CSV table of C-alpha atoms in Angstrom, one decimal:
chain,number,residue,atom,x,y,z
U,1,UNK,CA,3.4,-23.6,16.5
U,2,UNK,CA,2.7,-20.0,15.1
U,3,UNK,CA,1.4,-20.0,11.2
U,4,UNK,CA,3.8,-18.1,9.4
U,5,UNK,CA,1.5,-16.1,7.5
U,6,UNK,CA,4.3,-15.7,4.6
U,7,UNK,CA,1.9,-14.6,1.4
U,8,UNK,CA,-1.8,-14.0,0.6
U,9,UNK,CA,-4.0,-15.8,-2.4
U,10,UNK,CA,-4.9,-12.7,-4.5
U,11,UNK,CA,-8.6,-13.3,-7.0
U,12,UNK,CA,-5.7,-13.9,-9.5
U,13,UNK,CA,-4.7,-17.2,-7.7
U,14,UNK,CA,-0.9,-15.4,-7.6
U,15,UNK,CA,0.5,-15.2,-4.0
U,16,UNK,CA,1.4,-11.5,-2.8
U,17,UNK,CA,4.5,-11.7,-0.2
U,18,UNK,CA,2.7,-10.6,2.6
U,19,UNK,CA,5.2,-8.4,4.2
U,20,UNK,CA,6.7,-6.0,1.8
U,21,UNK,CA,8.9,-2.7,1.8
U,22,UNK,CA,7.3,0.6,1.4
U,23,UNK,CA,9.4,3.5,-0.6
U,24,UNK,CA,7.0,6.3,0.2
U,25,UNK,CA,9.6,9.1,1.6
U,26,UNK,CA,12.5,6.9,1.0
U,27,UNK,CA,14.7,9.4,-0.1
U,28,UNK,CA,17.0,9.5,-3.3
U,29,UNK,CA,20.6,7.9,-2.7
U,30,UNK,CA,19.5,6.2,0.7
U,31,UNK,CA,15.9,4.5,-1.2
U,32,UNK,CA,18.8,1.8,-3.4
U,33,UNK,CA,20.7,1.2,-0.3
U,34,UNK,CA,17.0,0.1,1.5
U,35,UNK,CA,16.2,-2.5,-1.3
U,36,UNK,CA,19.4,-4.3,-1.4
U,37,UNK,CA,19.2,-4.2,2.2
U,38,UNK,CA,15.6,-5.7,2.5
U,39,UNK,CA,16.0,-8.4,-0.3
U,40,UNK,CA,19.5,-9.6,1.1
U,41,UNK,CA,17.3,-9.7,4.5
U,42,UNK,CA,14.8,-12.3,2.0
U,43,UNK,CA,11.9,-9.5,1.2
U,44,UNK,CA,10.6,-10.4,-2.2
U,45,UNK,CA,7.8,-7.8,-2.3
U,46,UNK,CA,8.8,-4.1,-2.6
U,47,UNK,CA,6.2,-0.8,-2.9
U,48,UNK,CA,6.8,1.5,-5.2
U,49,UNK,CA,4.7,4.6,-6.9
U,50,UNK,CA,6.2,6.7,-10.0
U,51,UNK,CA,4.2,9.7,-7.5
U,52,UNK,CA,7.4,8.8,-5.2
U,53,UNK,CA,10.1,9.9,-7.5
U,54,UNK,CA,12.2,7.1,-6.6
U,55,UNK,CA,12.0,4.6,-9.0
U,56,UNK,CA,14.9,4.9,-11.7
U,57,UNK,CA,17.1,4.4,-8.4
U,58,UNK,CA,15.0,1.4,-7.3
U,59,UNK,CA,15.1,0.0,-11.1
U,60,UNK,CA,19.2,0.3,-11.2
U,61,UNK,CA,19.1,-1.7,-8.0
U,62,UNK,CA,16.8,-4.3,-8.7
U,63,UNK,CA,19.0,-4.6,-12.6
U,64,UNK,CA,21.7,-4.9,-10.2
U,65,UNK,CA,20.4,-7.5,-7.8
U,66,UNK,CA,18.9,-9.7,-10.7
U,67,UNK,CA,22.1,-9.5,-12.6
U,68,UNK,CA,24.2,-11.0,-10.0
U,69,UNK,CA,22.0,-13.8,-8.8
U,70,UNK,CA,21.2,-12.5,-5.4
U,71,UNK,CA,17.5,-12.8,-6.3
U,72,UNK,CA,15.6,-14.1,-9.8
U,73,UNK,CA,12.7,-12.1,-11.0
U,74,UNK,CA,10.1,-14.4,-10.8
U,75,UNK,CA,10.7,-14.8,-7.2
U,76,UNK,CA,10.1,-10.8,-6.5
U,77,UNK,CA,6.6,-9.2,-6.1
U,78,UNK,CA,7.5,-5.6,-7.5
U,79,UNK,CA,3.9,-3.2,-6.9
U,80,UNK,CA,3.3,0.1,-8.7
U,81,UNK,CA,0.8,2.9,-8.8
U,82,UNK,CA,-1.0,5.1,-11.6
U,83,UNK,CA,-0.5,8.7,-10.4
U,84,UNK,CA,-3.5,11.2,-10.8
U,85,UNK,CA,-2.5,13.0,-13.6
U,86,UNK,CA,-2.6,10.2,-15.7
U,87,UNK,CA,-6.5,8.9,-15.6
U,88,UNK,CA,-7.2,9.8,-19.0
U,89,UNK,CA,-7.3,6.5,-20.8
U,90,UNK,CA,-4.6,6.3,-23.1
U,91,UNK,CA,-2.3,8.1,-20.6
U,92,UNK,CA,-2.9,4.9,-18.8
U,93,UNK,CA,-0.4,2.7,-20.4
U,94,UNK,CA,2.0,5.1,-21.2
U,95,UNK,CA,2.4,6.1,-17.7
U,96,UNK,CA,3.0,1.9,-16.9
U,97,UNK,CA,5.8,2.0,-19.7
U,98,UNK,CA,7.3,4.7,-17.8
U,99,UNK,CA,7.1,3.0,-14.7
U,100,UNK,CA,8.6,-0.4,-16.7
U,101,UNK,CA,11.2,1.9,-18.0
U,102,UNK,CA,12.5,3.2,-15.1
U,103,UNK,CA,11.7,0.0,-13.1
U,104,UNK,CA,13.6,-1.7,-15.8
U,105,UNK,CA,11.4,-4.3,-15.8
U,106,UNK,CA,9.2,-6.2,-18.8
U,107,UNK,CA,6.0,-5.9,-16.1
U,108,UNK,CA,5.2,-5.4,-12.7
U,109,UNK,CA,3.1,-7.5,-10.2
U,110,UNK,CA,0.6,-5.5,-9.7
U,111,UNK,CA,-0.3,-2.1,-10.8
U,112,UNK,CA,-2.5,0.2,-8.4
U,113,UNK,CA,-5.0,3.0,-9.2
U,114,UNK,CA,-3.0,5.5,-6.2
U,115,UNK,CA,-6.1,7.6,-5.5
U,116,UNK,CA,-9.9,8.1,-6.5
U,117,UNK,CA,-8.9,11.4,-7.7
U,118,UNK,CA,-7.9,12.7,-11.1
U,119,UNK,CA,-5.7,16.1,-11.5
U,120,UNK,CA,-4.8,17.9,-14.7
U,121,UNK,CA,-2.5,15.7,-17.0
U,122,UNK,CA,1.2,17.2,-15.9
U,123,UNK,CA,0.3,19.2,-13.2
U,124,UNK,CA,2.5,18.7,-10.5
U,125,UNK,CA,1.4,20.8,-7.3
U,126,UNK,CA,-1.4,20.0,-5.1
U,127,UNK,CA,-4.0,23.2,-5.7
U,128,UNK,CA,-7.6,23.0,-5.9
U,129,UNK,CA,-7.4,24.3,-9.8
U,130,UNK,CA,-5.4,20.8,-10.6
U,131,UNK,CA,-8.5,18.5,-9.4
U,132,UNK,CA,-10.8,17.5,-12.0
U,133,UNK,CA,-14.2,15.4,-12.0
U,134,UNK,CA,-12.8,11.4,-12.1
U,135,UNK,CA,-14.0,9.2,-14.6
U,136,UNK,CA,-13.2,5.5,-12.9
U,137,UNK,CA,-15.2,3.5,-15.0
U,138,UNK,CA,-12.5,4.5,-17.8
U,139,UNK,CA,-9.4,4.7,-16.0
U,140,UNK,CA,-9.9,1.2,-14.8
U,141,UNK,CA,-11.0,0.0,-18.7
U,142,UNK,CA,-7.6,1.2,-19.6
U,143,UNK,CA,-5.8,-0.8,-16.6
U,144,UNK,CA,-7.5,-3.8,-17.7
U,145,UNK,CA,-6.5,-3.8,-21.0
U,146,UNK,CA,-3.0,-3.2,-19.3
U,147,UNK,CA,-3.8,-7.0,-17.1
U,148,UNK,CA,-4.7,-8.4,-20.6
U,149,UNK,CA,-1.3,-7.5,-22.6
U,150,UNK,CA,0.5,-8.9,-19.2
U,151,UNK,CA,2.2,-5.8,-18.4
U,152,UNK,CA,0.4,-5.8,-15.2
U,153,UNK,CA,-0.3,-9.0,-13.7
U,154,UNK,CA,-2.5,-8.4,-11.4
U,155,UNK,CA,-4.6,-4.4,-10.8
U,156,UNK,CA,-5.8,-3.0,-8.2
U,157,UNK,CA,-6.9,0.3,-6.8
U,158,UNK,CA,-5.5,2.3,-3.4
U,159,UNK,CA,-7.5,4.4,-1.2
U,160,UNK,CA,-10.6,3.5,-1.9
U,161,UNK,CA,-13.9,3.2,0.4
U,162,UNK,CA,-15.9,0.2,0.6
U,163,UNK,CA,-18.5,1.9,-1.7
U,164,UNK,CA,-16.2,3.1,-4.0
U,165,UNK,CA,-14.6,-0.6,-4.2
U,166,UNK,CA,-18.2,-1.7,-4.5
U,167,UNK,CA,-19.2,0.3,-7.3
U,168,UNK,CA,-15.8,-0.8,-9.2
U,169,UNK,CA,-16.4,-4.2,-8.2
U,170,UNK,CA,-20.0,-3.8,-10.0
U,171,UNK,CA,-18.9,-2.4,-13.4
U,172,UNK,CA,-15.1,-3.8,-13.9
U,173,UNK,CA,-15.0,-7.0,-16.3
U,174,UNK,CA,-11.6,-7.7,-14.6
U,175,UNK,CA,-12.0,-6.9,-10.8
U,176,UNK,CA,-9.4,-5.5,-8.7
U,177,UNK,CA,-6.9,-8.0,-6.7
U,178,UNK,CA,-5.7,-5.2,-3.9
U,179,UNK,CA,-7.0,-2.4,-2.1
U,180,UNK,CA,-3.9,-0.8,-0.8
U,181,UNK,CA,-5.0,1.6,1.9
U,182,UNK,CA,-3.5,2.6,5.1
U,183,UNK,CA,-3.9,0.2,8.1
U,184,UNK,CA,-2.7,-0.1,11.5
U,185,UNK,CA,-3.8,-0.7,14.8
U,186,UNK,CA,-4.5,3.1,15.7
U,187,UNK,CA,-6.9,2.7,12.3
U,188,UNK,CA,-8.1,-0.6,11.8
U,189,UNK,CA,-10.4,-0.7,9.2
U,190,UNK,CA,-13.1,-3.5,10.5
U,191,UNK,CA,-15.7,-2.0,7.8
U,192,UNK,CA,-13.3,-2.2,5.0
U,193,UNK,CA,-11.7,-5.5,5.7
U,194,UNK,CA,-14.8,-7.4,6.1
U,195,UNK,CA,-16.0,-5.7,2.6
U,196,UNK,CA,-12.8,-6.8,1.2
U,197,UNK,CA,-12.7,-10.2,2.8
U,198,UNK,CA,-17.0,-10.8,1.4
U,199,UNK,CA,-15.6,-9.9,-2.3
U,200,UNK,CA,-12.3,-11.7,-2.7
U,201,UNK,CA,-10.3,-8.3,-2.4
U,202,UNK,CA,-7.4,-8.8,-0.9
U,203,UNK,CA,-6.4,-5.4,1.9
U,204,UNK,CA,-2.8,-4.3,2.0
U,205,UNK,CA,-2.0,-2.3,5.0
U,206,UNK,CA,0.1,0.7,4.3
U,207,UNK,CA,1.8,3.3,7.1
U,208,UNK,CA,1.3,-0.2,9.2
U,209,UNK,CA,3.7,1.9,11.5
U,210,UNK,CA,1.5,4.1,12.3
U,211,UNK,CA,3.4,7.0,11.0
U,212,UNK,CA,2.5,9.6,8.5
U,213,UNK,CA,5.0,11.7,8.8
U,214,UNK,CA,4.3,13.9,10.7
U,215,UNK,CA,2.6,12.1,13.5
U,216,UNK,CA,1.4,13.9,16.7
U,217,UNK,CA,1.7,12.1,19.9
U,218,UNK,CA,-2.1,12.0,20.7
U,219,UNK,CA,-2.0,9.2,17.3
U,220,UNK,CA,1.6,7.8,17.7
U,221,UNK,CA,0.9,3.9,17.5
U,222,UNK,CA,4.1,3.1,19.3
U,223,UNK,CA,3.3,5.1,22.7
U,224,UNK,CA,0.3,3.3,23.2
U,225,UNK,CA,0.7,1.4,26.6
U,226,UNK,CA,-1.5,-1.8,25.8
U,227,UNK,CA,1.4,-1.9,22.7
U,228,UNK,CA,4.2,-1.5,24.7
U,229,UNK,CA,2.6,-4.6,27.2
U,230,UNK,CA,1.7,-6.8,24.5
U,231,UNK,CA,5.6,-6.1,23.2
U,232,UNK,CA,7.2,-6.7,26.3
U,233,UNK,CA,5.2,-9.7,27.0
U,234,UNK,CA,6.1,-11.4,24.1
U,235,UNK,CA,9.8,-9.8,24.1
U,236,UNK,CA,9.4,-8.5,20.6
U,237,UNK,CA,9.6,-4.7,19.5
U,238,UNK,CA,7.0,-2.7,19.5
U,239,UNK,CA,7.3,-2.7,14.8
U,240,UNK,CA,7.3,-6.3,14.7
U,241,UNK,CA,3.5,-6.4,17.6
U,242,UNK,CA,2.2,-4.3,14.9
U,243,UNK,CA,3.2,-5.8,12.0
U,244,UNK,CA,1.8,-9.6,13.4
U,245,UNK,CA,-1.2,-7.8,14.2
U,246,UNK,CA,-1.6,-6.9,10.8
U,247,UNK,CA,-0.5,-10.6,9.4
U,248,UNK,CA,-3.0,-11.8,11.7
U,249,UNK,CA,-5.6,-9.7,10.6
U,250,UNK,CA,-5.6,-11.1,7.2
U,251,UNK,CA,-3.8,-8.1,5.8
U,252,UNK,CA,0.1,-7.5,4.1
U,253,UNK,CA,1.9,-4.7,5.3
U,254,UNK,CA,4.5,-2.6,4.0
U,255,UNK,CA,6.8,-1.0,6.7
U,256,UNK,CA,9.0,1.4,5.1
U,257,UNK,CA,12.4,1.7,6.6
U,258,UNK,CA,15.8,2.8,5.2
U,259,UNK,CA,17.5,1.5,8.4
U,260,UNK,CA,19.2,-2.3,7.8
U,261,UNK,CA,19.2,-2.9,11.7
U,262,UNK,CA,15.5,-2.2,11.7
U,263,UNK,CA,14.6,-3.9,7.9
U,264,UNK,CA,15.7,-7.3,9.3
U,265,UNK,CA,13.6,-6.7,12.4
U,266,UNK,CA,10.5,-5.8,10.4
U,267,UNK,CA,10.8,-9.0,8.6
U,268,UNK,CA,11.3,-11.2,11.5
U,269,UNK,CA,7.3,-11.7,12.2
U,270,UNK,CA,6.7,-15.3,10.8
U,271,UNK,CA,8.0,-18.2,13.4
U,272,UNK,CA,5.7,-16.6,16.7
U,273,UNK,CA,1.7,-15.6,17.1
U,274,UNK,CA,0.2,-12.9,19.4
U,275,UNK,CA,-2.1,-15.0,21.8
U,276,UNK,CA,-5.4,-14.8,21.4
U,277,UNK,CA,-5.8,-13.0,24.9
U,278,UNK,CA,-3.5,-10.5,23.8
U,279,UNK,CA,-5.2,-10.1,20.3
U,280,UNK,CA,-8.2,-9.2,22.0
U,281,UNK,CA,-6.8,-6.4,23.5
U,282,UNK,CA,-6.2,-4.4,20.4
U,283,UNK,CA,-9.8,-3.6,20.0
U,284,UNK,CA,-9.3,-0.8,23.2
U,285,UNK,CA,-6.9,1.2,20.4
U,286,UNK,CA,-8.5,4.8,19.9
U,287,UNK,CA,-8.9,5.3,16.2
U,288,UNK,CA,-7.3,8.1,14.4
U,289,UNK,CA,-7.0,8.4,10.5
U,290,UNK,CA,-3.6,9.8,9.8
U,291,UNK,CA,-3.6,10.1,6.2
U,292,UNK,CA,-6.6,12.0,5.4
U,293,UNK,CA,-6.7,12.9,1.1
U,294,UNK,CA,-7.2,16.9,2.1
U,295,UNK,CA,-5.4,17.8,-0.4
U,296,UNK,CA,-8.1,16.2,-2.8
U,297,UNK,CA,-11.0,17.8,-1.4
U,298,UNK,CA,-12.1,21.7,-2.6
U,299,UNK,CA,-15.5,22.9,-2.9
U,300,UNK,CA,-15.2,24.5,-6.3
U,301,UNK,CA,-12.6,21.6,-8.2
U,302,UNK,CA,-12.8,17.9,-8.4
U,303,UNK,CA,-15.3,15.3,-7.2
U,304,UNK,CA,-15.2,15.7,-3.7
U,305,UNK,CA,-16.2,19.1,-1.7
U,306,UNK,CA,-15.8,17.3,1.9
U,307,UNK,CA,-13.5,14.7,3.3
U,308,UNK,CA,-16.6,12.6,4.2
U,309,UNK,CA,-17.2,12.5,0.1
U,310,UNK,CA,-14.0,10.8,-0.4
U,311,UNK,CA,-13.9,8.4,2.1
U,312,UNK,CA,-18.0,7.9,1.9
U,313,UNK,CA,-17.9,8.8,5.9
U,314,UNK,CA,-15.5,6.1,6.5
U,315,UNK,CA,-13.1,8.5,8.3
């Protein structure tokens, strides 16, 4: 019989839902819809990042959902994200009240550090002039103090090499519970995910799709033809292969998906394995990063002049 997999032990000791819904692109109007959608479905985890803009909308939902029983608090696993702009230490917790605020929420699961990369405080486009030098060691202070009041009950950073996890991992008093960073079988991660798994840091997978979107064919997960066996093998799409992959893997995932049809599918990945035979063959997957941070790199501004910089060359 096939080990559901349903959560992950975090450092904490709290168990993170392993399969959650992501809200990256979810768009205004449609994003409310999703959630009601995946909880009725029996999600408990949902993604969300103030950097989204979707958030209010997601917090009148969730108000709305708790208020009529469909689902009690404790029960959900609601994550967040610290934008760049707001690094600075005490810009730390007031970006989390906004977050709560708009959430409508006394405090959230887990808070995330969204990049390695600090930009001007209010600056809203991504140019070179916004990027300034990062200052970790402080941002992550400020999101511990954040653990300590219980706004945040677990922290954790996104994006985020194994060195750069390392060297958080060596100065943080409180250490981060999640790297968030994407995963999929087109971009597996082995380096990271053994780092992770050696430190007690627990990898979420997200874009487990494969998509980033605005995927070319040469990197579109789903086209692959040892995919498309191991899916008709097993008579299971092509999302829900991926998705056990990643369970199986160690990993949570976070499938964003505004469609109901295919939010029930995405969540039916717990009562059947992939064989170890047809595991295996995942390792003949080319590799392609699809979300590469260029946006954070500039010769002049910022921390990192080259791509390899911020991923430390694991790209």
């Amino acid at each position: 019989m096939a080990r559901a997999i349903r959560s992950f032990e975090l450092n904490t000791g709290a168990k993170i839902p392993s399969v959650g819904l992501g809200t990256w692109k979810a768009a205004p109007g449609v994003v409310g819809e999703a959630i009601t959608a995946a909880i009725k479905a029996g999600y408990r985890h949902i993604d969300c990042a103030q950097r989204y803009g979707n958030e209010k909308e997601i917090g009148d939902v969730l108000k709305k959902l708790l208020e009529e029983g469909v689902v009690k608090r404790e029960d959900l696993w609601i994550t967040s994200k610290l934008w760049c702009t707001d690094h600075a230490p005490e810009d730390v917790p007031l970006a989390l009240n906004r977050t709560l605020n708009d959430l409508k929420l006394d405090y959230v699961d887990l808070y995330l550090m969204h990049w390695p990369v600090r930009m001007k405080k209010g600056s809203v486009r991504f140019e070179p002039e916004n990027l300034v030098e990062t200052d970790i060691p402080s941002t992550w202070r400020a999101m511990e103090a954040l653990y300590d009041a219980g706004k945040a009950q677990a922290i954790g950073v996104s994006n985020f090499s194994s060195k750069k996890l390392s060297d958080l991992l060596d100065m943080s008093r409180i250490p981060p519970a999640v790297d968030q960073v994407e995963c999929h079988p087109s971009w597996q991660q082995p380096q990271l995910h053994a780092f992770c798994k050696s430190r007690g840091v627990h990898l979420s997978g997200y874009s487990p799709l494969g998509s980033s979107g605005q995927t070319t064919v040469k990197n579109e997960v789903f086209k692959n033809p040892i995919l498309n066996l191991v899916a008709e093998k097993l008579g299971k799409t092509p999302a829900q292969v991926v998705l056990r992959w990643g369970l199986q893997m160690g990993h949570s995932v976070l499938p964003k998906s505004t469609n109901e049809e295919r939010i029930k599918q995405n969540f039916d990945v717990f009562d059947w394995h992939i064989p170890e035979d047809l595991f295996a063959r995942f390792s003949e997957f080319e590799q392609v990063k699809l979300i590469t941070g260029t946006t954070f790199v500039d010769q002049t501004f910022g921390s990192y002049k080259t791509i390899e910089e911020l991923w430390d060359g694991e790209i």
